[in-house]
XYZ file of C-alpha atoms in Angstrom:
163
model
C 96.532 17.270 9.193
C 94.529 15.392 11.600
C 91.931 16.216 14.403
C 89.579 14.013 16.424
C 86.180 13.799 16.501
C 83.888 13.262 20.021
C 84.082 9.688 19.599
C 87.930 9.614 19.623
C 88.436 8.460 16.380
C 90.883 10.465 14.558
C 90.191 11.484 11.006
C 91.290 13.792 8.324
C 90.666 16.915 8.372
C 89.991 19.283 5.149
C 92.770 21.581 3.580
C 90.759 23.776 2.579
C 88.938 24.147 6.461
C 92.088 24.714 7.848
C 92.734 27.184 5.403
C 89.525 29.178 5.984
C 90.203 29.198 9.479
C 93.452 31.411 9.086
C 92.251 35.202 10.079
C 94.264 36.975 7.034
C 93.745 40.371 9.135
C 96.097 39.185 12.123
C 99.251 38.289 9.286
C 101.343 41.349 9.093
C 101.968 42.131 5.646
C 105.531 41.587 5.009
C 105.632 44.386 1.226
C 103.111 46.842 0.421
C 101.895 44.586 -1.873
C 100.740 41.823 0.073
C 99.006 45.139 2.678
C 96.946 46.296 -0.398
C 95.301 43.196 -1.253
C 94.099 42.882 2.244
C 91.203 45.430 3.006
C 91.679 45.731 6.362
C 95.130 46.746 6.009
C 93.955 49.174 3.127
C 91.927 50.676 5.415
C 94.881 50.673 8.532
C 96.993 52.057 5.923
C 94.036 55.172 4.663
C 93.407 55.768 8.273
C 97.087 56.363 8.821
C 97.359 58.970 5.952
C 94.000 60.575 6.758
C 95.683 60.605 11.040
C 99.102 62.351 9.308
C 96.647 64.411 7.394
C 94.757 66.152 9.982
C 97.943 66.540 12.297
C 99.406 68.764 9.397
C 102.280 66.714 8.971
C 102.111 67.275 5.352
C 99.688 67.572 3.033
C 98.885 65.224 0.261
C 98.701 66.796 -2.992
C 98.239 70.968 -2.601
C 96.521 72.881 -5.783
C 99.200 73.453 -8.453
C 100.052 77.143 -8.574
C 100.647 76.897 -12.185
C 98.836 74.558 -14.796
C 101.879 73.567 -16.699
C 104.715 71.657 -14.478
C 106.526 70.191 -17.411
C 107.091 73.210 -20.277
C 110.241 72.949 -22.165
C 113.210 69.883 -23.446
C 115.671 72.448 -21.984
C 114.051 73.632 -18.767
C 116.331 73.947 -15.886
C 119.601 71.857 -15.039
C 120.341 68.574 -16.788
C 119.200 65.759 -13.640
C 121.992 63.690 -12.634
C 120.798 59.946 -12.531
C 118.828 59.779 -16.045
C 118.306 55.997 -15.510
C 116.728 56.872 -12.224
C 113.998 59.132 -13.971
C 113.469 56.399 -17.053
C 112.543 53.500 -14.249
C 110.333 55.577 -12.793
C 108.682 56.726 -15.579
C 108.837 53.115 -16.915
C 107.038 52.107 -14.211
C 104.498 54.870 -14.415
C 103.900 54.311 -18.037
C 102.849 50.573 -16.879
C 100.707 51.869 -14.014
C 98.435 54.382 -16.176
C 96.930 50.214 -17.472
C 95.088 50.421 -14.086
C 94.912 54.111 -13.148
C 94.198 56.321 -16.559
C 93.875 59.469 -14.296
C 97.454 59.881 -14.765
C 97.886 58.874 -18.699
C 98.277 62.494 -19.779
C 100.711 63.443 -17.278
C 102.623 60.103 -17.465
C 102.959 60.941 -21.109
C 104.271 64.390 -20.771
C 107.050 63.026 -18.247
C 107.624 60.201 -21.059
C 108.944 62.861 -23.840
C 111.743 63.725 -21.671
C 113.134 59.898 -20.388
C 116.477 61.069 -22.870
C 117.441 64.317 -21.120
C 115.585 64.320 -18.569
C 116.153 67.799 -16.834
C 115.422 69.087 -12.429
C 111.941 70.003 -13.389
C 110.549 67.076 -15.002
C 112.103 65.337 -11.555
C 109.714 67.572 -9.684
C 106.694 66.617 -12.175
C 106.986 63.045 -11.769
C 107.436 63.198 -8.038
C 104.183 65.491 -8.309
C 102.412 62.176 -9.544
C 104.089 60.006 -7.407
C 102.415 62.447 -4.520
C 99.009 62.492 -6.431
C 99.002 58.533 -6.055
C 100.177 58.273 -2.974
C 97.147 60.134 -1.814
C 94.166 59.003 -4.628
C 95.476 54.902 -3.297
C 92.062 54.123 -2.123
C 90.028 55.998 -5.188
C 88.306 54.272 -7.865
C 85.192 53.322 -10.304
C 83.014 50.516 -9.030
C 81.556 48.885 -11.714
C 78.055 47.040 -10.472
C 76.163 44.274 -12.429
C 73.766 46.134 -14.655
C 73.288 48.455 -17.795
C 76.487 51.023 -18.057
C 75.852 54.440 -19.316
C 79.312 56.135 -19.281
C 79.589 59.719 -20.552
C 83.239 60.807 -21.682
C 83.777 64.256 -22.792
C 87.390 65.439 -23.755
C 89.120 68.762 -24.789
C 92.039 67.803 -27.172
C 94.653 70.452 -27.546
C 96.969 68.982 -29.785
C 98.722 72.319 -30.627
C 99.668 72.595 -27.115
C 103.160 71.014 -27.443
C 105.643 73.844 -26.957
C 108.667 72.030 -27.897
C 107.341 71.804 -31.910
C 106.664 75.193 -32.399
């Protein structure tokens, strides 16, 4: 690439200048993807939820009337594309690397990816809501001493289908 200078002499000019100079913000993202690593079309894309939010399209994630979504192996009606429900689980399991907020309930969907049955379909696509509508949540991490508290309630009795 070449520009010229005042005097009229034409020289080279830098890669990486030229690539600085590209505004990132005025590319339209061509996948969701390539929009999320962008923060200005992360926030486009939370002002667009938060727009359909307040117009009561729909709502993101309502309160669970029940605690337990996924109860029993043989809950329900057998769901008719199995391999459908194990991709998306799959891809769940690999997603609870980067968002642990969902590792128990991931894992509760995961005991059923060989039968899966109608309500475990409505579980996962519970989580699939829940993400949809936590994308822009996080922990920020600064330079500096961490104190992190963890406190946890294990219930391993809990499991219904060993009884």
């Amino acid at each position: 690439m070449t520009t010229r200078s005042k005097s009229g002499i034409s020289k080279r000019k830098a890669y990486s200048t030229y690539v600085q100079s590209i505004d990132l913000s005025q590319i339209e993202a061509s996948s969701f993807m390539t929009a999320y690593t962008v923060l200005e079309w992360q926030s486009a894309m939370r002002e667009e939820i938060e727009a359909l939010h307040a117009q009561g399209t729909w709502d993101l994630v309502p309160l669970p009337a029940h605690k337990n979504l996924i109860t029993y192996k043989d809950d329900g009606k057998p769901y008719s594309h199995p391999a459908q429900y194990r991709s998306i689980v799959g891809a769940l399991q690999y997603l609870t690397f980067t968002r642990p907020d969902i590792a128990f309930s991931v894992n509760q969907a995961c005991q059923f990816k060989h039968n899966p049955m109608e309500s475990h379909v409505v579980a996962v696509k519970r989580i699939l809501r829940y993400l949809k509508g936590t994308i822009d949540f996080g922990i920020h991490f600064q330079p500096g001493l961490l104190n992190l508290q963890v406190y946890s309630d294990a219930d391993l009795a809990r499991d219904p289908n060993d009884r």
